[in-house]
Tab-separated table of C-alpha atoms and ligand atoms in Angstrom:
chain	number	residue	atom	x	y	z
A	1	UNK	CA	-5.715	-17.899	-17.605
A	2	UNK	CA	-5.248	-18.456	-21.120
A	3	UNK	CA	-1.669	-17.910	-20.337
A	4	UNK	CA	-1.214	-20.671	-18.282
A	5	UNK	CA	-3.326	-23.051	-20.288
A	6	UNK	CA	-1.165	-22.649	-22.857
A	7	UNK	CA	2.470	-22.860	-21.888
A	8	UNK	CA	0.736	-26.243	-20.128
A	9	UNK	CA	-0.378	-27.369	-22.919
A	10	UNK	CA	3.642	-26.250	-23.943
A	11	UNK	CA	4.672	-28.807	-21.190
A	12	UNK	CA	5.989	-25.547	-18.556
A	13	UNK	CA	4.085	-23.963	-15.347
A	14	UNK	CA	4.172	-20.421	-14.103
A	15	UNK	CA	7.531	-19.903	-12.971
A	16	UNK	CA	5.164	-18.761	-9.877
A	17	UNK	CA	2.539	-20.104	-7.966
A	18	UNK	CA	-0.162	-18.663	-8.659
A	19	UNK	CA	-1.430	-19.067	-4.958
A	20	UNK	CA	-0.947	-15.372	-3.090
A	21	UNK	CA	-0.889	-17.493	0.205
A	22	UNK	CA	1.808	-19.544	-1.144
A	23	UNK	CA	3.658	-16.992	-2.827
A	24	UNK	CA	4.205	-16.151	0.993
A	25	UNK	CA	5.654	-19.505	2.062
A	26	UNK	CA	8.052	-19.679	-1.053
A	27	UNK	CA	9.521	-16.415	-0.455
A	28	UNK	CA	10.249	-17.298	3.806
A	29	UNK	CA	12.480	-20.262	2.115
A	30	UNK	CA	13.874	-17.590	0.233
A	31	UNK	CA	14.617	-14.789	2.415
A	32	UNK	CA	16.558	-14.716	5.174
A	33	UNK	CA	15.196	-14.079	8.827
A	34	UNK	CA	15.003	-10.518	8.655
A	35	UNK	CA	14.108	-8.957	5.543
A	36	UNK	CA	11.580	-11.786	5.478
A	37	UNK	CA	9.703	-11.036	9.383
A	38	UNK	CA	10.496	-7.456	8.410
A	39	UNK	CA	8.189	-8.051	5.611
A	40	UNK	CA	5.524	-10.303	6.839
A	41	UNK	CA	5.972	-9.302	10.570
A	42	UNK	CA	3.534	-7.351	12.518
A	43	UNK	CA	2.463	-4.682	15.762
A	44	UNK	CA	2.855	-7.158	18.939
A	45	UNK	CA	1.797	-11.027	19.371
A	46	UNK	CA	0.079	-10.357	15.934
A	47	UNK	CA	-3.659	-9.761	16.691
A	48	UNK	CA	-3.892	-7.497	13.941
A	49	UNK	CA	-2.615	-9.538	11.158
A	50	UNK	CA	-5.319	-12.134	12.805
A	51	UNK	CA	-8.012	-10.128	12.287
A	52	UNK	CA	-7.676	-8.589	9.080
A	53	UNK	CA	-7.389	-12.682	7.598
A	54	UNK	CA	-10.784	-12.936	10.031
A	55	UNK	CA	-13.264	-10.035	8.520
A	56	UNK	CA	-12.001	-11.291	4.884
A	57	UNK	CA	-13.484	-14.535	6.061
A	58	UNK	CA	-16.295	-13.839	8.025
A	59	UNK	CA	-18.557	-12.765	4.665
A	60	UNK	CA	-19.535	-14.648	1.979
A	61	UNK	CA	-20.288	-14.374	-1.767
A	62	UNK	CA	-23.450	-15.215	-3.719
A	63	UNK	CA	-22.865	-15.975	-6.627
A	64	UNK	CA	-26.198	-14.862	-9.720
A	65	UNK	CA	-26.482	-16.980	-12.828
A	66	UNK	CA	-27.768	-16.416	-16.022
A	67	UNK	CA	-26.884	-12.509	-16.454
A	68	UNK	CA	-24.231	-12.595	-19.482
A	69	UNK	CA	-21.447	-11.728	-17.279
A	70	UNK	CA	-18.748	-13.654	-20.826
A	71	UNK	CA	-16.955	-9.621	-21.149
A	72	UNK	CA	-15.900	-7.850	-17.545
A	73	UNK	CA	-14.925	-4.586	-17.522
A	74	UNK	CA	-12.416	-4.137	-14.187
A	75	UNK	CA	-12.171	-0.105	-14.880
A	76	UNK	CA	-12.963	2.495	-12.103
A	77	UNK	CA	-11.820	6.468	-11.301
A	78	UNK	CA	-11.119	6.866	-8.111
A	79	UNK	CA	-10.095	9.965	-6.454
A	80	UNK	CA	-9.910	11.711	-9.677
A	81	UNK	CA	-7.462	9.001	-11.305
A	82	UNK	CA	-9.175	6.778	-14.286
A	83	UNK	CA	-8.359	3.277	-12.795
A	84	UNK	CA	-7.917	-0.049	-15.114
A	85	UNK	CA	-9.166	-2.213	-12.690
A	86	UNK	CA	-9.937	-1.434	-9.042
A	87	UNK	CA	-5.951	-2.198	-7.412
A	88	UNK	CA	-3.195	0.337	-6.643
A	89	UNK	CA	0.372	-1.054	-5.569
A	90	UNK	CA	0.427	-0.047	-1.350
A	91	UNK	CA	3.214	2.034	-0.129
A	92	UNK	CA	6.071	-0.370	1.068
A	93	UNK	CA	9.324	1.331	2.243
A	94	UNK	CA	12.635	-0.279	1.575
A	95	UNK	CA	11.519	-2.966	-0.832
A	96	UNK	CA	15.859	-3.458	-1.989
A	97	UNK	CA	15.590	-5.557	1.768
A	98	UNK	CA	13.756	-8.059	-0.364
A	99	UNK	CA	15.207	-8.126	-3.554
A	100	UNK	CA	18.289	-5.420	-4.752
A	101	UNK	CA	16.212	-4.042	-7.888
A	102	UNK	CA	14.116	-2.431	-4.283
A	103	UNK	CA	11.379	0.031	-5.398
A	104	UNK	CA	12.903	0.141	-9.487
A	105	UNK	CA	10.867	-3.315	-9.984
A	106	UNK	CA	8.242	-2.693	-9.280
A	107	UNK	CA	7.415	0.805	-10.358
A	108	UNK	CA	8.347	-1.054	-13.314
A	109	UNK	CA	6.193	-3.839	-13.147
A	110	UNK	CA	3.580	-1.218	-11.853
A	111	UNK	CA	3.532	0.481	-15.423
A	112	UNK	CA	3.904	-2.596	-17.980
A	113	UNK	CA	0.556	-3.074	-15.732
A	114	UNK	CA	-1.065	0.364	-16.282
A	115	UNK	CA	-1.706	-0.948	-11.871
A	116	UNK	CA	-0.526	2.474	-10.307
A	117	UNK	CA	1.830	2.479	-6.872
A	118	UNK	CA	2.123	4.185	-4.555
A	119	UNK	CA	5.745	5.481	-3.786
A	120	UNK	CA	7.048	5.244	0.057
A	121	UNK	CA	8.738	8.093	1.301
A	122	UNK	CA	11.117	5.205	2.885
A	123	UNK	CA	11.746	4.057	-0.590
A	124	UNK	CA	15.125	2.697	-1.084
A	125	UNK	CA	15.473	4.500	-4.518
A	126	UNK	CA	14.771	8.343	-4.715
A	127	UNK	CA	11.155	9.915	-5.697
A	128	UNK	CA	13.598	11.062	-9.256
A	129	UNK	CA	14.924	7.261	-10.633
A	130	UNK	CA	11.057	5.528	-9.405
A	131	UNK	CA	9.555	7.879	-11.325
A	132	UNK	CA	12.127	7.140	-14.206
A	133	UNK	CA	11.417	3.848	-13.650
A	134	UNK	CA	7.345	4.037	-14.116
A	135	UNK	CA	8.049	6.161	-16.642
A	136	UNK	CA	4.657	7.029	-18.412
A	137	UNK	CA	2.531	5.344	-15.694
A	138	UNK	CA	0.239	7.266	-12.891
A	139	UNK	CA	2.633	6.946	-9.711
A	140	UNK	CA	0.611	8.259	-6.434
A	141	UNK	CA	3.477	9.702	-3.570
A	142	UNK	CA	2.726	8.395	0.202
A	143	UNK	CA	3.906	10.776	2.983
A	144	UNK	CA	5.200	9.975	6.108
A	145	UNK	CA	5.668	13.928	7.368
A	146	UNK	CA	8.390	15.375	8.826
A	147	UNK	CA	8.300	17.791	12.058
A	148	UNK	CA	10.699	20.320	9.619
A	149	UNK	CA	8.567	22.455	7.685
A	150	UNK	CA	10.916	22.797	4.749
A	151	UNK	CA	11.985	18.619	4.066
A	152	UNK	CA	8.762	18.821	4.491
A	153	UNK	CA	7.979	20.887	1.043
A	154	UNK	CA	11.242	20.229	-0.147
A	155	UNK	CA	10.180	16.526	-0.499
A	156	UNK	CA	6.381	18.051	-1.658
A	157	UNK	CA	7.866	19.406	-4.856
A	158	UNK	CA	10.374	16.738	-5.105
A	159	UNK	CA	7.179	14.365	-5.666
A	160	UNK	CA	5.334	16.726	-7.900
A	161	UNK	CA	8.243	17.420	-9.878
A	162	UNK	CA	8.341	13.955	-10.600
A	163	UNK	CA	5.045	13.563	-12.379
A	164	UNK	CA	3.785	12.457	-8.355
A	165	UNK	CA	0.029	13.559	-9.296
A	166	UNK	CA	-2.096	12.462	-5.884
A	167	UNK	CA	-0.466	12.790	-2.377
A	168	UNK	CA	-1.275	9.722	0.283
A	169	UNK	CA	-0.169	10.740	3.790
A	170	UNK	CA	0.156	8.226	5.993
A	171	UNK	CA	-1.086	8.554	9.728
A	172	UNK	CA	-0.798	5.874	11.408
A	173	UNK	CA	2.574	5.174	12.336
A	174	UNK	CA	3.891	8.836	13.174
A	175	UNK	CA	6.231	6.688	15.452
A	176	UNK	CA	6.922	2.842	14.816
A	177	UNK	CA	5.036	-0.168	16.812
A	178	UNK	CA	6.630	-2.120	18.980
A	179	UNK	CA	7.739	-5.320	16.027
A	180	UNK	CA	9.106	-8.366	17.338
A	181	UNK	CA	9.756	-8.786	14.329
A	182	UNK	CA	12.355	-6.907	13.496
A	183	UNK	CA	12.726	-5.224	17.085
A	184	UNK	CA	14.552	-8.743	17.937
A	185	UNK	CA	16.887	-8.017	14.546
A	186	UNK	CA	17.799	-4.357	16.173
A	187	UNK	CA	16.463	-3.229	12.414
A	188	UNK	CA	19.241	-4.448	11.175
A	189	UNK	CA	17.702	-4.816	7.799
A	190	UNK	CA	15.447	-1.714	7.452
A	191	UNK	CA	19.086	0.425	8.477
A	192	UNK	CA	20.916	-1.465	6.153
A	193	UNK	CA	18.170	-0.617	3.839
A	194	UNK	CA	17.785	2.862	4.285
A	195	UNK	CA	20.478	4.497	3.519
A	196	UNK	CA	19.988	5.759	0.312
A	197	UNK	CA	16.129	6.307	0.685
A	198	UNK	CA	14.471	9.381	-0.308
A	199	UNK	CA	15.304	11.301	2.795
A	200	UNK	CA	19.006	10.786	2.468
A	201	UNK	CA	18.838	12.489	-1.200
A	202	UNK	CA	16.569	15.627	-0.061
A	203	UNK	CA	18.879	18.410	-0.150
A	204	UNK	CA	17.018	20.706	2.594
A	205	UNK	CA	17.333	18.166	4.700
A	206	UNK	CA	21.366	17.254	3.522
A	207	UNK	CA	21.974	21.313	4.075
A	208	UNK	CA	20.567	19.761	7.890
A	209	UNK	CA	23.688	17.519	8.458
A	210	UNK	CA	27.518	18.514	9.320
A	211	UNK	CA	28.970	15.194	6.775
A	212	UNK	CA	26.861	14.735	3.640
A	213	UNK	CA	24.943	10.643	4.664
A	214	UNK	CA	27.943	9.946	2.458
A	215	UNK	CA	30.255	10.541	5.002
A	216	UNK	CA	28.951	9.972	7.709
A	217	UNK	CA	25.908	7.270	7.500
A	218	UNK	CA	24.995	6.915	11.108
A	219	UNK	CA	25.117	10.424	12.010
A	220	UNK	CA	22.230	10.621	9.218
A	221	UNK	CA	20.336	7.952	10.662
A	222	UNK	CA	20.167	10.153	13.722
A	223	UNK	CA	18.502	12.681	12.094
A	224	UNK	CA	16.724	11.278	10.283
A	225	UNK	CA	14.695	9.291	13.258
A	226	UNK	CA	14.025	12.409	14.710
A	227	UNK	CA	12.425	14.532	11.865
A	228	UNK	CA	10.440	11.510	10.664
A	229	UNK	CA	8.919	9.566	13.724
A	230	UNK	CA	8.040	10.090	16.742
A	231	UNK	CA	5.938	13.730	16.152
A	232	UNK	CA	2.673	13.161	15.517
A	233	UNK	CA	0.610	15.869	13.804
A	234	UNK	CA	-2.995	17.638	14.616
A	235	UNK	CA	-5.842	18.270	12.279
A	236	UNK	CA	-4.968	22.118	12.564
A	237	UNK	CA	-2.370	21.214	10.499
A	238	UNK	CA	-3.118	19.761	7.331
A	239	UNK	CA	-4.082	23.374	5.144
A	240	UNK	CA	-0.360	22.956	5.489
A	241	UNK	CA	0.054	20.879	3.285
A	242	UNK	CA	-3.160	21.936	0.965
A	243	UNK	CA	-1.228	25.243	0.672
A	244	UNK	CA	2.088	22.874	-0.575
A	245	UNK	CA	0.645	19.997	-2.495
A	246	UNK	CA	-1.223	20.448	-5.899
A	247	UNK	CA	-3.254	17.824	-6.459
A	248	UNK	CA	-6.070	15.392	-4.520
A	249	UNK	CA	-4.724	14.910	-0.508
A	250	UNK	CA	-6.070	11.125	0.570
A	251	UNK	CA	-4.876	10.323	4.572
A	252	UNK	CA	-4.231	6.336	5.094
A	253	UNK	CA	-5.035	4.404	8.145
A	254	UNK	CA	-8.585	5.928	9.288
A	255	UNK	CA	-10.205	3.103	11.191
A	256	UNK	CA	-13.111	4.639	13.090
A	257	UNK	CA	-16.111	6.061	11.394
A	258	UNK	CA	-15.613	10.070	13.105
A	259	UNK	CA	-11.966	10.181	11.892
A	260	UNK	CA	-13.474	10.014	8.633
A	261	UNK	CA	-16.313	12.389	8.496
A	262	UNK	CA	-13.449	14.404	10.002
A	263	UNK	CA	-11.478	14.282	7.221
A	264	UNK	CA	-15.127	14.772	4.600
A	265	UNK	CA	-15.514	18.163	6.910
A	266	UNK	CA	-11.459	19.405	6.120
A	267	UNK	CA	-11.772	19.514	2.691
A	268	UNK	CA	-9.951	15.228	2.359
A	269	UNK	CA	-9.910	14.032	-1.511
A	270	UNK	CA	-10.244	10.524	-0.523
A	271	UNK	CA	-9.011	7.915	2.528
A	272	UNK	CA	-7.997	4.478	2.740
A	273	UNK	CA	-10.000	2.524	5.490
A	274	UNK	CA	-5.996	0.630	7.213
A	275	UNK	CA	-4.167	-0.367	9.964
A	276	UNK	CA	-1.110	-0.413	8.288
A	277	UNK	CA	-1.668	-4.422	7.719
A	278	UNK	CA	-1.241	-4.943	11.599
A	279	UNK	CA	2.290	-3.837	11.671
A	280	UNK	CA	0.951	-0.477	14.223
A	281	UNK	CA	-1.626	-1.804	17.128
A	282	UNK	CA	-1.975	-5.108	18.037
A	283	UNK	CA	-5.191	-6.150	18.618
A	284	UNK	CA	-6.864	-3.198	16.742
A	285	UNK	CA	-10.467	-3.856	15.180
A	286	UNK	CA	-10.054	-5.888	11.547
A	287	UNK	CA	-9.471	-3.447	9.082
A	288	UNK	CA	-12.498	-4.841	6.447
A	289	UNK	CA	-15.487	-4.343	9.928
A	290	UNK	CA	-14.797	-0.951	9.533
A	291	UNK	CA	-15.755	-0.302	5.961
A	292	UNK	CA	-19.188	-0.738	6.004
A	293	UNK	CA	-19.533	2.115	8.605
A	294	UNK	CA	-17.110	4.636	6.725
A	295	UNK	CA	-18.364	4.364	3.855
A	296	UNK	CA	-22.125	4.300	4.937
A	297	UNK	CA	-20.639	8.113	7.286
A	298	UNK	CA	-18.946	9.012	3.805
A	299	UNK	CA	-18.469	7.603	0.909
A	300	UNK	CA	-21.489	10.152	-1.121
A	301	UNK	CA	-19.126	12.181	-0.301
A	302	UNK	CA	-15.764	11.470	-0.919
A	303	UNK	CA	-13.594	8.111	-1.777
A	304	UNK	CA	-13.042	5.228	0.239
A	305	UNK	CA	-10.146	3.541	-0.285
A	306	UNK	CA	-8.737	-0.136	1.653
A	307	UNK	CA	-6.466	-2.598	2.970
A	308	UNK	CA	-4.948	-4.629	5.678
A	309	UNK	CA	-6.155	-8.047	4.577
A	310	UNK	CA	-5.980	-8.925	0.460
A	311	UNK	CA	-4.661	-11.497	-0.731
A	312	UNK	CA	-7.006	-12.935	-3.482
A	313	UNK	CA	-9.673	-11.799	-6.293
A	314	UNK	CA	-12.501	-12.950	-3.663
A	315	UNK	CA	-11.096	-10.507	-1.869
A	316	UNK	CA	-10.970	-7.593	-3.684
A	317	UNK	CA	-14.340	-7.919	-4.380
A	318	UNK	CA	-15.662	-8.342	-1.180
A	319	UNK	CA	-13.847	-4.886	0.281
A	320	UNK	CA	-15.572	-3.047	-3.424
A	321	UNK	CA	-18.578	-5.487	-2.468
A	322	UNK	CA	-18.689	-2.761	0.689
A	323	UNK	CA	-18.000	-0.216	-0.524
A	324	UNK	CA	-14.406	0.603	-2.009
A	325	UNK	CA	-13.879	2.226	-4.700
A	326	UNK	CA	-10.166	0.250	-4.705
A	327	UNK	CA	-8.133	-2.132	-2.556
A	328	UNK	CA	-4.216	-1.739	-2.673
A	329	UNK	CA	-2.185	-4.371	-2.315
A	330	UNK	CA	0.352	-4.868	0.090
A	331	UNK	CA	2.445	-7.764	1.113
A	332	UNK	CA	1.535	-10.576	-1.987
A	333	UNK	CA	3.679	-8.090	-4.862
A	334	UNK	CA	6.674	-7.630	-1.379
A	335	UNK	CA	6.586	-11.648	-2.047
A	336	UNK	CA	6.558	-11.679	-5.498
A	337	UNK	CA	9.087	-9.043	-5.476
A	338	UNK	CA	11.159	-11.198	-3.362
A	339	UNK	CA	10.945	-13.925	-5.535
A	340	UNK	CA	11.425	-13.040	-8.668
A	341	UNK	CA	12.146	-9.636	-8.503
A	342	UNK	CA	9.787	-6.888	-11.397
A	343	UNK	CA	8.530	-10.385	-13.429
A	344	UNK	CA	7.760	-11.175	-9.776
A	345	UNK	CA	6.034	-8.458	-8.934
A	346	UNK	CA	4.403	-8.756	-11.729
A	347	UNK	CA	3.278	-11.690	-12.079
A	348	UNK	CA	1.704	-11.013	-7.623
A	349	UNK	CA	-0.538	-8.247	-9.188
A	350	UNK	CA	-1.252	-10.772	-12.534
A	351	UNK	CA	-2.567	-13.072	-10.471
A	352	UNK	CA	-4.667	-11.272	-8.173
A	353	UNK	CA	-6.273	-9.475	-11.180
A	354	UNK	CA	-7.301	-12.751	-13.479
A	355	UNK	CA	-8.556	-13.990	-10.199
A	356	UNK	CA	-10.762	-10.293	-9.555
A	357	UNK	CA	-11.890	-10.724	-13.405
A	358	UNK	CA	-12.833	-14.655	-13.190
A	359	UNK	CA	-14.401	-13.872	-9.231
A	360	UNK	CA	-15.904	-11.159	-10.545
A	361	UNK	CA	-17.401	-13.061	-13.917
A	362	UNK	CA	-18.620	-15.875	-12.339
A	363	UNK	CA	-20.139	-14.752	-9.452
A	364	UNK	CA	-22.154	-13.274	-12.082
A	365	UNK	CA	-21.304	-9.281	-12.510
A	366	UNK	CA	-19.857	-7.492	-15.201
A	367	UNK	CA	-18.636	-4.517	-13.936
A	368	UNK	CA	-17.508	-3.543	-10.764
A	369	UNK	CA	-20.581	-0.406	-9.833
A	370	UNK	CA	-23.020	-3.735	-9.849
A	371	UNK	CA	-21.409	-5.270	-6.571
A	372	UNK	CA	-23.196	-3.461	-3.805
A	373	UNK	CA	-23.450	-5.744	-0.539
A	374	UNK	CA	-26.516	-7.324	-1.169
A	375	UNK	CA	-23.754	-9.024	-3.911
A	376	UNK	CA	-22.620	-10.284	-0.005
A	377	UNK	CA	-24.034	-12.091	3.085
A	378	UNK	CA	-22.184	-11.822	6.769
A	379	UNK	CA	-22.398	-15.668	7.746
B	401	FNR	C1	3.923	-1.477	5.202
B	401	FNR	N1	3.218	0.028	5.567
B	401	FNR	C2	3.682	0.795	4.544
B	401	FNR	N2	2.588	2.260	4.410
B	401	FNR	C3	3.004	3.624	3.970
B	401	FNR	O1	1.705	4.128	4.034
B	401	FNR	N3	4.556	3.779	3.888
B	401	FNR	C4	5.369	2.875	4.697
B	401	FNR	O2	6.937	2.239	4.272
B	401	FNR	C5	4.238	1.309	4.226
B	401	FNR	N4	5.765	0.077	4.617
B	401	FNR	C6	5.470	-0.753	4.688
B	401	FNR	C7	6.134	-2.027	4.913
B	401	FNR	C8	5.846	-3.225	4.784
B	401	FNR	C9	6.734	-4.228	4.932
B	401	FNR	C10	4.886	-3.373	5.090
B	401	FNR	C11	3.614	-5.131	4.878
B	401	FNR	C12	3.613	-2.842	4.347
B	401	FNR	C13	1.469	-0.133	5.313
B	401	FNR	C14	1.310	-0.990	3.497
B	401	FNR	O3	0.736	0.525	3.042
B	401	FNR	C15	-0.018	-1.979	3.601
B	401	FNR	O4	-0.740	-0.786	4.119
B	401	FNR	C16	-0.163	-2.564	4.413
B	401	FNR	O5	0.789	-3.349	3.765
B	401	FNR	C17	-2.019	-3.186	3.963
B	401	FNR	O6	-1.790	-4.589	4.902
B	401	FNR	P1	-1.710	-6.072	3.214
B	401	FNR	O7	-2.109	-6.794	2.253
B	401	FNR	O8	-0.253	-5.906	3.691
B	401	FNR	O9	-1.882	-7.399	5.038
């Protein structure tokens, strides 16, 4: 904020909007229908995306005064990872759809800010290139679980070797939902972006192809689709991942309290309460609506993270007050990427962090530990 005041004194304004809701509108003007639809779209008629926002609107912060909140500390520890602030960058696939630098720009911005990034299996850049761009940043790896054990093991090995510390297994997208925005484009932007993605650079996957993906991209994509989508897994298969991943495992996409309990029983290290930003089940409950009862049931046994609908510092504060240890920021940083590559991501994430810091202090808190359900009122 002070940086922006100083810019103003020098007759300058920030290069991008500081309003997270306008960020989407500005990105809309810049992006073609296909890429914009891919990012902004949801499942079906978009009811779940609206429910995500409505859930945040039902909770209001009740500020406290004279608490000596001049200096704040946003640091926290999540699943054994020390974080400077309770925000990670959500796994978002094929980011080259919105900017040619793709995940490399995101990795650089994340490292510069000290914010962990969660790299998607559907990344447009390879695991190794993203790790190099991320340098000594903190990085977690998100797995879309292939139905081929050799490929799974190979991808996990690569991620581990490239310095990814925590595995995030996404459960809610074992096949793609009915997504009209993408269907109307016949998934073309996605298919163009996926050609360089992680599986296509994977030696175990390439060994299964008659011709390399460079020689015959269509055949490679046709082999990739049934390996990475269309097969659901089962709780009984989780020990396989434990066996092949030396580090914490987080399950992403938990929405039911019994699934959260099941994850705890299975010895999982953490969960992300999430509905994939409303991109999978249309008509699903707002993700934030499920957070309190999940935290009440298993919050003492494992760390609960949250995503789906986080746009502002106040949103982060609300999710934390309801028991999340940290949140994953999704679409807003992708709009930043679309607008300005690495600088745009940095701007979008810093804006949320600065807004969170101010909201925390102005509502009378110095640390995240002071946030409790009593910080909020349901209206
Ligand atoms: C996603 N998300 C996602 N999740 C995941 O586990 N692997 C992935 O590859 C992707 N890809 C992806 C692409 C795009 C364009 C979006 C918007 C989202 C889901 C993501 O991690 C997160 O759950 C949502 O973005 C949270 O919702 P909001 O805050 O963006 O509305």
